[in-house]
Short mmCIF file of N, CA and C in Angstrom, two decimals:
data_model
loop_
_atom_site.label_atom_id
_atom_site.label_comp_id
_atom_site.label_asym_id
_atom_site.label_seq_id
_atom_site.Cartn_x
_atom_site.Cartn_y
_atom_site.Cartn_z
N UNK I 5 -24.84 -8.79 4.13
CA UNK I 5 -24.93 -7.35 3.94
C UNK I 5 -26.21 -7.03 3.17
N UNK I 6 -26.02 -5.74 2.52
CA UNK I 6 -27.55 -5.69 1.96
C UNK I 6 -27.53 -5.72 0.27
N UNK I 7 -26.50 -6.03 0.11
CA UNK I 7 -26.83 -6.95 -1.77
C UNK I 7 -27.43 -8.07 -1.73
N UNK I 8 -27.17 -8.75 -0.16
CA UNK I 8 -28.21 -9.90 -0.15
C UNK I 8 -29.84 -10.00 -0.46
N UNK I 9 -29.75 -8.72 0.39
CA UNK I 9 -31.74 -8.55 0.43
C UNK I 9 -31.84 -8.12 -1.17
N UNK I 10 -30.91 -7.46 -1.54
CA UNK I 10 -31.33 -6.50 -3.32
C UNK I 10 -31.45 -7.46 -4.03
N UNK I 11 -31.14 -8.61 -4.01
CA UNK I 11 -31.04 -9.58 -4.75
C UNK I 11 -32.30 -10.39 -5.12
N UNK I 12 -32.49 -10.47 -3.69
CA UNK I 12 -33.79 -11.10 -3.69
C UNK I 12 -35.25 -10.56 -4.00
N UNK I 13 -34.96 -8.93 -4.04
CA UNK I 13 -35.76 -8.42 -4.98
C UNK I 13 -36.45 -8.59 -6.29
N UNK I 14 -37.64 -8.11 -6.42
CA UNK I 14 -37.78 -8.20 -7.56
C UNK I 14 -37.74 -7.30 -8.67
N UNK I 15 -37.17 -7.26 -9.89
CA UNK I 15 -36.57 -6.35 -10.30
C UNK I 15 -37.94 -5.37 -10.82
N UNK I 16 -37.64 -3.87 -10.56
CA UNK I 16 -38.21 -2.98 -11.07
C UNK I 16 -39.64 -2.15 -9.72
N UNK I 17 -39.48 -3.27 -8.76
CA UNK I 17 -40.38 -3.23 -7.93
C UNK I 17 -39.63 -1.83 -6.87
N UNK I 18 -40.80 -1.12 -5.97
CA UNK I 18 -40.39 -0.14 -5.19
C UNK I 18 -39.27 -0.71 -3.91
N UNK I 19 -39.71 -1.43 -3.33
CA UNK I 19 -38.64 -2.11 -2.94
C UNK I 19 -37.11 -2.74 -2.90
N UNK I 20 -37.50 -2.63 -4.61
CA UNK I 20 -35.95 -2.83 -4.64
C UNK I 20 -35.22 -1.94 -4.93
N UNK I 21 -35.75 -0.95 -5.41
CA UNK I 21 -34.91 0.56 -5.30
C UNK I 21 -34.93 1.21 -3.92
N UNK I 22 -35.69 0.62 -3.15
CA UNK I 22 -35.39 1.28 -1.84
C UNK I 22 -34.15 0.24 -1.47
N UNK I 23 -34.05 -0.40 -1.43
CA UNK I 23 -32.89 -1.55 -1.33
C UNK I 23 -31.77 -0.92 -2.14
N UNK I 24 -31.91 -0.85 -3.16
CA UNK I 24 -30.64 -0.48 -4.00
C UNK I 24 -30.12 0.77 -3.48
N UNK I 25 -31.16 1.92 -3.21
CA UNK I 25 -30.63 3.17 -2.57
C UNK I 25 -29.91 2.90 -1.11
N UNK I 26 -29.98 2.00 -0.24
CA UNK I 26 -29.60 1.69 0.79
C UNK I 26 -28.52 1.07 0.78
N UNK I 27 -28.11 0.46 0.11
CA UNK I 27 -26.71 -0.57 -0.75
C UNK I 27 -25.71 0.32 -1.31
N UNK I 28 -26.37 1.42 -1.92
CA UNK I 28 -25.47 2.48 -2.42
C UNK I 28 -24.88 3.35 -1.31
N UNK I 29 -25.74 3.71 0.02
CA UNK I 29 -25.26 4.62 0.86
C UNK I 29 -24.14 3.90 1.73
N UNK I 30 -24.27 2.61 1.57
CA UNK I 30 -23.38 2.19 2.40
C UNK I 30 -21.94 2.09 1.63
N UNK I 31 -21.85 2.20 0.46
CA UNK I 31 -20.78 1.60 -0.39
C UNK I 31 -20.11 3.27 -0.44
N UNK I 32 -21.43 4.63 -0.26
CA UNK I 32 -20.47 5.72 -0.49
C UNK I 32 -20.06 5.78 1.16
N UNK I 33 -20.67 5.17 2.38
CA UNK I 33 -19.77 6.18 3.23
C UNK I 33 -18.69 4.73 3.64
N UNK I 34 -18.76 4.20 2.97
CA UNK I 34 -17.24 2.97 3.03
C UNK I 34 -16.57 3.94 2.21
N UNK I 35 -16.48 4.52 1.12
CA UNK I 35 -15.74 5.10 0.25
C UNK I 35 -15.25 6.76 0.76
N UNK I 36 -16.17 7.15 1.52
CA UNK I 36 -15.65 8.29 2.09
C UNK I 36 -14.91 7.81 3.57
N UNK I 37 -15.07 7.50 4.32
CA UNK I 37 -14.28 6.67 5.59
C UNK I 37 -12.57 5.98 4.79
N UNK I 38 -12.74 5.44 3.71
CA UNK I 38 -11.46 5.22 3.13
C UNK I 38 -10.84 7.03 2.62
N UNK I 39 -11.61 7.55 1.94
CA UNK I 39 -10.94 8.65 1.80
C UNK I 39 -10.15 9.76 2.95
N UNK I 40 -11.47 9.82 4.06
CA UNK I 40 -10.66 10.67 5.01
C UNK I 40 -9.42 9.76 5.86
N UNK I 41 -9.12 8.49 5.84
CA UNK I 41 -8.43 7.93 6.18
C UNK I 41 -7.44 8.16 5.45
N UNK I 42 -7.30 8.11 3.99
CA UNK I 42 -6.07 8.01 3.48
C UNK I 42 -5.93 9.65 3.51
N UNK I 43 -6.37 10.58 3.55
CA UNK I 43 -6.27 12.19 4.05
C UNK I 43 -5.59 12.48 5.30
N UNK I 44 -5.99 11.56 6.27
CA UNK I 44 -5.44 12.01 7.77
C UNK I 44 -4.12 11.36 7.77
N UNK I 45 -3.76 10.16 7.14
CA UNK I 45 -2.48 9.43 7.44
C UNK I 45 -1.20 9.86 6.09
N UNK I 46 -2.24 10.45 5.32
CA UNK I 46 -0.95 11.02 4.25
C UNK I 46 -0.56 12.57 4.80
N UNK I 47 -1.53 13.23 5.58
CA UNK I 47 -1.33 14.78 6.49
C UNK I 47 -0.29 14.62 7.38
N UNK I 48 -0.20 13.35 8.01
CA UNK I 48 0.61 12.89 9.11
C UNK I 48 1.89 12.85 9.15
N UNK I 49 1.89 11.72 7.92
CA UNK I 49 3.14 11.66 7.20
C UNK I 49 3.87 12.76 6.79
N UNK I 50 3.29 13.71 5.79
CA UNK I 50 3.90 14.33 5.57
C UNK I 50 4.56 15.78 6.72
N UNK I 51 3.81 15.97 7.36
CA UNK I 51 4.34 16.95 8.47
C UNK I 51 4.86 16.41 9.17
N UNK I 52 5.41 14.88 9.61
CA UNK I 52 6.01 14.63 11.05
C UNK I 52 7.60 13.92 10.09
N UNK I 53 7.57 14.12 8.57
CA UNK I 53 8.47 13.48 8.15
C UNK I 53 9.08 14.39 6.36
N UNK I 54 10.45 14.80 7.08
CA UNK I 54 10.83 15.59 5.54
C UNK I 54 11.37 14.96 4.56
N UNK I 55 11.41 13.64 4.59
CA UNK I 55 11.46 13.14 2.84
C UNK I 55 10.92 11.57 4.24
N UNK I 56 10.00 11.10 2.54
CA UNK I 56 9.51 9.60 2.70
C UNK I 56 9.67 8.96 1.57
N UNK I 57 10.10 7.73 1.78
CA UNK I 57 10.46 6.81 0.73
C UNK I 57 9.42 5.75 0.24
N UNK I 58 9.30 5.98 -0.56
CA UNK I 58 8.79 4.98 -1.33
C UNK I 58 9.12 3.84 -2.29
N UNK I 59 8.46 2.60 -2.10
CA UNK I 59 8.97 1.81 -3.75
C UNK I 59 7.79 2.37 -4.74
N UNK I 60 8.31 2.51 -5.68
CA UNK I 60 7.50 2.47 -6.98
C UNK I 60 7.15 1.69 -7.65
N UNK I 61 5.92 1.68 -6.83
CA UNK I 61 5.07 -0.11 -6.84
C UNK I 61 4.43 -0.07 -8.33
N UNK I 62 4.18 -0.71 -9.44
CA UNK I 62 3.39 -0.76 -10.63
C UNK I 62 1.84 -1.68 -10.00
N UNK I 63 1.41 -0.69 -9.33
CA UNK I 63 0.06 -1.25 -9.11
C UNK I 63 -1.29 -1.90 -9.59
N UNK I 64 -0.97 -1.12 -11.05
CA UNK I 64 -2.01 -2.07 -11.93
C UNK I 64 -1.36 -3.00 -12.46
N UNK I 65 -0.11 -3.48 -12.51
CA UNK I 65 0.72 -4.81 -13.08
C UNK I 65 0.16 -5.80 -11.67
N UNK I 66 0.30 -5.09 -10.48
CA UNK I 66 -0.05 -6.02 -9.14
C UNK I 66 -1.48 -6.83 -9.62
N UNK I 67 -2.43 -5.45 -9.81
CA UNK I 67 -3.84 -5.84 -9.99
C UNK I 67 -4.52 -7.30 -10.99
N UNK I 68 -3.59 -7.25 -11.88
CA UNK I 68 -3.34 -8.54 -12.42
C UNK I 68 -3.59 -9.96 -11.91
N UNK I 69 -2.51 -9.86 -10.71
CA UNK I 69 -2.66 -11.43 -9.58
C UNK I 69 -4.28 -11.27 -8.81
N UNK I 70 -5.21 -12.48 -9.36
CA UNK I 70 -6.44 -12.22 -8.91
C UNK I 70 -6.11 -12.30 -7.26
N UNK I 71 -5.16 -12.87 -6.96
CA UNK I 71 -4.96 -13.28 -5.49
C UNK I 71 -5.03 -12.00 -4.86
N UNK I 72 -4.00 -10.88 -4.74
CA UNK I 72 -3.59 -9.67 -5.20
C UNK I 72 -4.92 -8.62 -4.57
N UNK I 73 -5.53 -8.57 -6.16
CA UNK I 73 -6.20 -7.75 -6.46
C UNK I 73 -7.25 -7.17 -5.97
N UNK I 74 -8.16 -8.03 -5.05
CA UNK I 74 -9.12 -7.20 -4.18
C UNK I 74 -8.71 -6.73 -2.94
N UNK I 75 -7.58 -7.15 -2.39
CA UNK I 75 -6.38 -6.31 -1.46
C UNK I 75 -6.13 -5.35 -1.55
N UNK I 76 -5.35 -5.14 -2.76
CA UNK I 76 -4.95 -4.37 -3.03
C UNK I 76 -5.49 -3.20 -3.61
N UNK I 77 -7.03 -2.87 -4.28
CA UNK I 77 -7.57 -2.61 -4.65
C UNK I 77 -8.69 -1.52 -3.59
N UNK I 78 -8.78 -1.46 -2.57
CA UNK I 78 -9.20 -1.66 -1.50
C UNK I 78 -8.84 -1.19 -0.41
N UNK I 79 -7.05 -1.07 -0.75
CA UNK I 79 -7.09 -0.08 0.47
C UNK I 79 -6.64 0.89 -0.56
N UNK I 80 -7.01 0.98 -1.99
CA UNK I 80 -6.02 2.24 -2.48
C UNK I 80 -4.46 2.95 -2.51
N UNK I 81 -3.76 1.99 -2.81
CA UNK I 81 -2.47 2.65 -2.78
C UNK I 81 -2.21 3.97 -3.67
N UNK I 82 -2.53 3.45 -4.63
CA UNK I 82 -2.40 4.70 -5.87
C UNK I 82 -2.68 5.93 -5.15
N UNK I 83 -4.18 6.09 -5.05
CA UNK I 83 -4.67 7.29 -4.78
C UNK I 83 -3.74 7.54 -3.31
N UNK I 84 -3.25 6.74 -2.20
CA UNK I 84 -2.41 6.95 -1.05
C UNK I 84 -0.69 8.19 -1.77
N UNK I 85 -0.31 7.22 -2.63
CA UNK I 85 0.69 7.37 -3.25
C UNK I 85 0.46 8.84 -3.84
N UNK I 86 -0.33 9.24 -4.60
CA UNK I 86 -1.17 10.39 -5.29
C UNK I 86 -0.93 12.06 -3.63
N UNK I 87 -1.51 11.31 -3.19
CA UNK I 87 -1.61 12.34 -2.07
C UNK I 87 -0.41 12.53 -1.51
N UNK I 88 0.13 11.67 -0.96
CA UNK I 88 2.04 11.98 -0.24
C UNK I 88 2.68 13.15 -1.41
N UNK I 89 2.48 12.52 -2.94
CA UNK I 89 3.26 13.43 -3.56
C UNK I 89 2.66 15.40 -3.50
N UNK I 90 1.43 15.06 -3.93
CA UNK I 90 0.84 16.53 -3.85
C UNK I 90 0.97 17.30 -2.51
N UNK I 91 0.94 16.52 -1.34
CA UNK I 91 0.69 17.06 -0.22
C UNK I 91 2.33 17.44 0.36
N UNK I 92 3.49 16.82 0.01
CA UNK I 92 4.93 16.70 -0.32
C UNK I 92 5.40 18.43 -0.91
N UNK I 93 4.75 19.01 -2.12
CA UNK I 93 4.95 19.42 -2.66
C UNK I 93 4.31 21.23 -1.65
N UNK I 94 3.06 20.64 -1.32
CA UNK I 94 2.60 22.04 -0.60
C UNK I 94 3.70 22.36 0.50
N UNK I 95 3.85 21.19 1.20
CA UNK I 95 4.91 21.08 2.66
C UNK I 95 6.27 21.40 2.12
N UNK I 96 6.91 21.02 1.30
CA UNK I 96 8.12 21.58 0.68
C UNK I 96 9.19 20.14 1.15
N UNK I 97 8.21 19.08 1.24
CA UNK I 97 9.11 18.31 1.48
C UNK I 97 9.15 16.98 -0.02
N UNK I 98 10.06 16.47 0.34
CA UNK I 98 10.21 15.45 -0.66
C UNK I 98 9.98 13.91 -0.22
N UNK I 99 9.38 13.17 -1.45
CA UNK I 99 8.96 11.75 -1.59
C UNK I 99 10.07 11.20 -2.29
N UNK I 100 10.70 10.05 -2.21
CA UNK I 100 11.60 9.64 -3.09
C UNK I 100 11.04 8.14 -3.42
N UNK I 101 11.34 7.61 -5.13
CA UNK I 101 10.21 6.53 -4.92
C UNK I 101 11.54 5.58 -5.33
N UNK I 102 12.01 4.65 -4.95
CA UNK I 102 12.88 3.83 -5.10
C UNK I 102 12.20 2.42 -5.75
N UNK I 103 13.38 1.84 -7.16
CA UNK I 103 12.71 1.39 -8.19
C UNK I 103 12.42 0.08 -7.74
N UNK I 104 10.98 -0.47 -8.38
CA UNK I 104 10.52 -1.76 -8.38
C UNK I 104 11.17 -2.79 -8.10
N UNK I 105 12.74 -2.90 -8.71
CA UNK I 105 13.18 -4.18 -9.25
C UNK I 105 14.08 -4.31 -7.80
N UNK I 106 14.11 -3.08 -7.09
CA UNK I 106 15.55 -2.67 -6.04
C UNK I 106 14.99 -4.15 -4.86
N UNK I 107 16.20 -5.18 -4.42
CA UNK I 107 15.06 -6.35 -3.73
C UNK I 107 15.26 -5.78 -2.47
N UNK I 108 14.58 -4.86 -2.41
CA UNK I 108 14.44 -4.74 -0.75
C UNK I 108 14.09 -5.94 0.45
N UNK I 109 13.40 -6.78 -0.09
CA UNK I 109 13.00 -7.91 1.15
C UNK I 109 13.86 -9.12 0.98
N UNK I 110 14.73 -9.23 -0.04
CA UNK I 110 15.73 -9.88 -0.08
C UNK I 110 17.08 -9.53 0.52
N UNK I 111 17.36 -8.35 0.73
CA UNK I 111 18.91 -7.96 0.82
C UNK I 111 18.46 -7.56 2.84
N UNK I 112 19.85 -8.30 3.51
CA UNK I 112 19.85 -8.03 4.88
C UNK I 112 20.10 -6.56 4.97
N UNK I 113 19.05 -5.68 6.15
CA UNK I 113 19.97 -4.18 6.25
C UNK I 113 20.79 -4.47 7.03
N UNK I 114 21.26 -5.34 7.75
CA UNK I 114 22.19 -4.82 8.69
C UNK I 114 23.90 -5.09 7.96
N UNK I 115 23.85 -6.32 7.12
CA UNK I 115 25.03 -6.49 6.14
C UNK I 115 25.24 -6.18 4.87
N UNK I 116 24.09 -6.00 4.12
CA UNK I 116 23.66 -6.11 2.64
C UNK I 116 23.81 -7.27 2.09
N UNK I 117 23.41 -8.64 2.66
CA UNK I 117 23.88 -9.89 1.73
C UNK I 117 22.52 -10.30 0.98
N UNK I 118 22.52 -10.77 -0.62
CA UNK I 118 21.56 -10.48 -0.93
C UNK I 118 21.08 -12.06 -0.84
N UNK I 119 19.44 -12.83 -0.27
CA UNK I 119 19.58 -14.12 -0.44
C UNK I 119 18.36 -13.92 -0.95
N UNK I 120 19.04 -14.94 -2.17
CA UNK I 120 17.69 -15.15 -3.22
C UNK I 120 16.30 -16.17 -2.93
N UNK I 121 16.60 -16.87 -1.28
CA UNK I 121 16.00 -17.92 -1.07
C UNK I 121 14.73 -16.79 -0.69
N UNK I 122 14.36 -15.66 0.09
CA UNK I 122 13.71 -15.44 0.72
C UNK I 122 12.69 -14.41 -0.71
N UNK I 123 12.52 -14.76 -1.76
CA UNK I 123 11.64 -14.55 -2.79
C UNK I 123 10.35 -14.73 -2.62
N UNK I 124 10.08 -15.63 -2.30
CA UNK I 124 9.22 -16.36 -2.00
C UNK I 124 8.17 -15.38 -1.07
N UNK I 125 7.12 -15.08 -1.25
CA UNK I 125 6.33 -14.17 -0.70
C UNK I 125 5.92 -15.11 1.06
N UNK I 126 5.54 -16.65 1.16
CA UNK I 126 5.29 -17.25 1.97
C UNK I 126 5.91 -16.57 3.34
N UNK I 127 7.38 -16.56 2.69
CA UNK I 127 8.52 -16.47 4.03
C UNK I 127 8.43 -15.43 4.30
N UNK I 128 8.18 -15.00 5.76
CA UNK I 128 7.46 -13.94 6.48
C UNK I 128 8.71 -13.72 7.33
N UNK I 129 9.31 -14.29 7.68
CA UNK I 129 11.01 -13.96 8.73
C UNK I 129 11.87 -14.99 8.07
N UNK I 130 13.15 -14.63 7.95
CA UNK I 130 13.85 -15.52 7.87
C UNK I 130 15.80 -14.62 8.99
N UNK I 131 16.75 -15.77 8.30
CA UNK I 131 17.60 -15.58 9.20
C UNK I 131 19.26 -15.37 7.90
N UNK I 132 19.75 -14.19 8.26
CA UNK I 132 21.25 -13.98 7.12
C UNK I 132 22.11 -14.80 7.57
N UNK I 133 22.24 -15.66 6.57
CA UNK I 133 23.65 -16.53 6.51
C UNK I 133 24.54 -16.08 6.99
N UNK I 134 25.00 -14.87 6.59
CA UNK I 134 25.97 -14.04 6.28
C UNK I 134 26.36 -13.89 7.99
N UNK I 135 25.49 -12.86 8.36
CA UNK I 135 26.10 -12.18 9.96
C UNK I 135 24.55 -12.78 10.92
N UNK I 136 24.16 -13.35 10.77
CA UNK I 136 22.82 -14.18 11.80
C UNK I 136 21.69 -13.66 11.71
N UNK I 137 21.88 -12.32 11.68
CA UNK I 137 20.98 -11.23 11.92
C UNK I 137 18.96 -11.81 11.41
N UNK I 138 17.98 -11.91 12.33
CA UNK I 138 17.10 -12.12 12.09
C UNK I 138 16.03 -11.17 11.34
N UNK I 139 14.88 -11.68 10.52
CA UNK I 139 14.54 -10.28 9.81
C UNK I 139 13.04 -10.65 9.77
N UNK I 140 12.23 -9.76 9.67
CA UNK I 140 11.27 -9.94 9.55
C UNK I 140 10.69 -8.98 8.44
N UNK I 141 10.44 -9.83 7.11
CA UNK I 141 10.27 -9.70 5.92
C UNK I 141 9.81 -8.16 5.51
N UNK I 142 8.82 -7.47 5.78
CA UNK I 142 8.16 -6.35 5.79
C UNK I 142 9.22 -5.21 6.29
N UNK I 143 9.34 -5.09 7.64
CA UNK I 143 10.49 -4.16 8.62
C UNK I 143 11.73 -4.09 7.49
N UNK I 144 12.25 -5.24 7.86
CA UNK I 144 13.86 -5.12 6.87
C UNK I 144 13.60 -4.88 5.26
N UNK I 145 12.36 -5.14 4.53
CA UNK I 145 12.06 -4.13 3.54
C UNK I 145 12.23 -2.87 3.84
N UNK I 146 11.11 -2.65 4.32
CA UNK I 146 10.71 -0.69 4.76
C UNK I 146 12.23 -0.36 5.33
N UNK I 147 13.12 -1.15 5.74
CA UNK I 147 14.68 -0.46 6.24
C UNK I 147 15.16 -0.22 5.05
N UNK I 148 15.27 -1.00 4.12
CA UNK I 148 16.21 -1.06 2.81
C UNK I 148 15.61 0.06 1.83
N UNK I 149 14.51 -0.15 1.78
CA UNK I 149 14.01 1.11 1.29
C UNK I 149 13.66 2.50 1.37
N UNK I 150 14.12 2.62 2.65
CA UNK I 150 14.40 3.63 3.32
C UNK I 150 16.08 4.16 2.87
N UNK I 151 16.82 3.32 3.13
CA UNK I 151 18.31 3.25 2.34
C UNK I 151 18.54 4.05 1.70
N UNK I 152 18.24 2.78 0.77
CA UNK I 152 18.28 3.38 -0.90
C UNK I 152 17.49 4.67 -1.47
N UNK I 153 16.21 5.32 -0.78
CA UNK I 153 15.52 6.46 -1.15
C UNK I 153 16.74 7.05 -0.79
N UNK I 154 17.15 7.40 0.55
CA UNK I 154 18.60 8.31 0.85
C UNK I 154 19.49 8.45 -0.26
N UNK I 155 19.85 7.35 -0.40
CA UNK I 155 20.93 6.79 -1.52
C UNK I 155 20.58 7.64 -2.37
N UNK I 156 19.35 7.26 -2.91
CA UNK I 156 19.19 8.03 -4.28
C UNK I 156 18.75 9.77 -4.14
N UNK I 157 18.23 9.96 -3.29
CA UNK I 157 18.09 11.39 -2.88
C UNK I 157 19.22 12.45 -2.77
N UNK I 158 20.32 11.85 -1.82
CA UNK I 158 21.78 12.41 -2.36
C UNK I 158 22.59 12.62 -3.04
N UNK I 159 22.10 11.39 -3.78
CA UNK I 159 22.90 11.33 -5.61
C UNK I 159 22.39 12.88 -6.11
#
């Protein structure tokens, strides 16, 4: 990319501020392309859907795991999260954020059996003891958490 060439600059020289100005334009329209993205898909959401559930992810506790962190960092959840609610609020609809600890990718939706084996971030599908039912780690989250937002929305 072009921090490569800035680098090799020499510092203070015209060149490398023409370099640096060129390094910068690219980093703002990466940063605006992420913005109208997370604008068009939180607009989406919220008009094609009258309550959305959420977990109430502690994102800067995430940011922590260096593994994590430039992932996550990157596509912006926060600021994603930020917008559903405000944009929620113009639409008259509701966000419900269902708590951290709730194990959504542990517990089967189709039985509720909760297995502690599938913790493990690795395991990407696994299979319920309980009633067979196959799952694929992510989906049968976003089901359970879908749930429980209800759950708690009716309360």
């Amino acid at each position: 990319m072009n921090n490569g060439k800035l680098s090799r600059k020499e510092k203070g020289s015209g060149n490398r501020n023409k370099q640096r100005v060129k390094v910068a334009l690219v980093h703002e329209k990466i940063t605006n392309q992420r913005k109208d993205f997370l604008q068009k898909q939180s607009t989406m959401l919220i008009r094609e859907n009258q309550t959305i559930c959420i977990e109430d992810l502690k994102v800067k506790n995430m940011m922590r795991n260096h593994k994590l962190a430039q992932h996550i960092g990157s596509v912006s959840w926060s600021k994603f999260f930020d917008m559903l609610i405000y944009k929620s609020v113009w639409y008259g609809n509701d966000v419900v954020k269902v708590p951290t600890m709730y194990p959504s990718s542990q517990t089967c939706s189709a039985c509720g059996y909760k297995n502690p084996l599938v913790k493990n971030l690795a395991i990407r599908s696994w299979m319920c003891p309980e009633c067979g039912t196959k799952h694929n780690r992510d989906t049968n989250a976003s089901i359970n958490i879908l749930n429980k937002g209800l759950q708690i929305q009716s309360a």
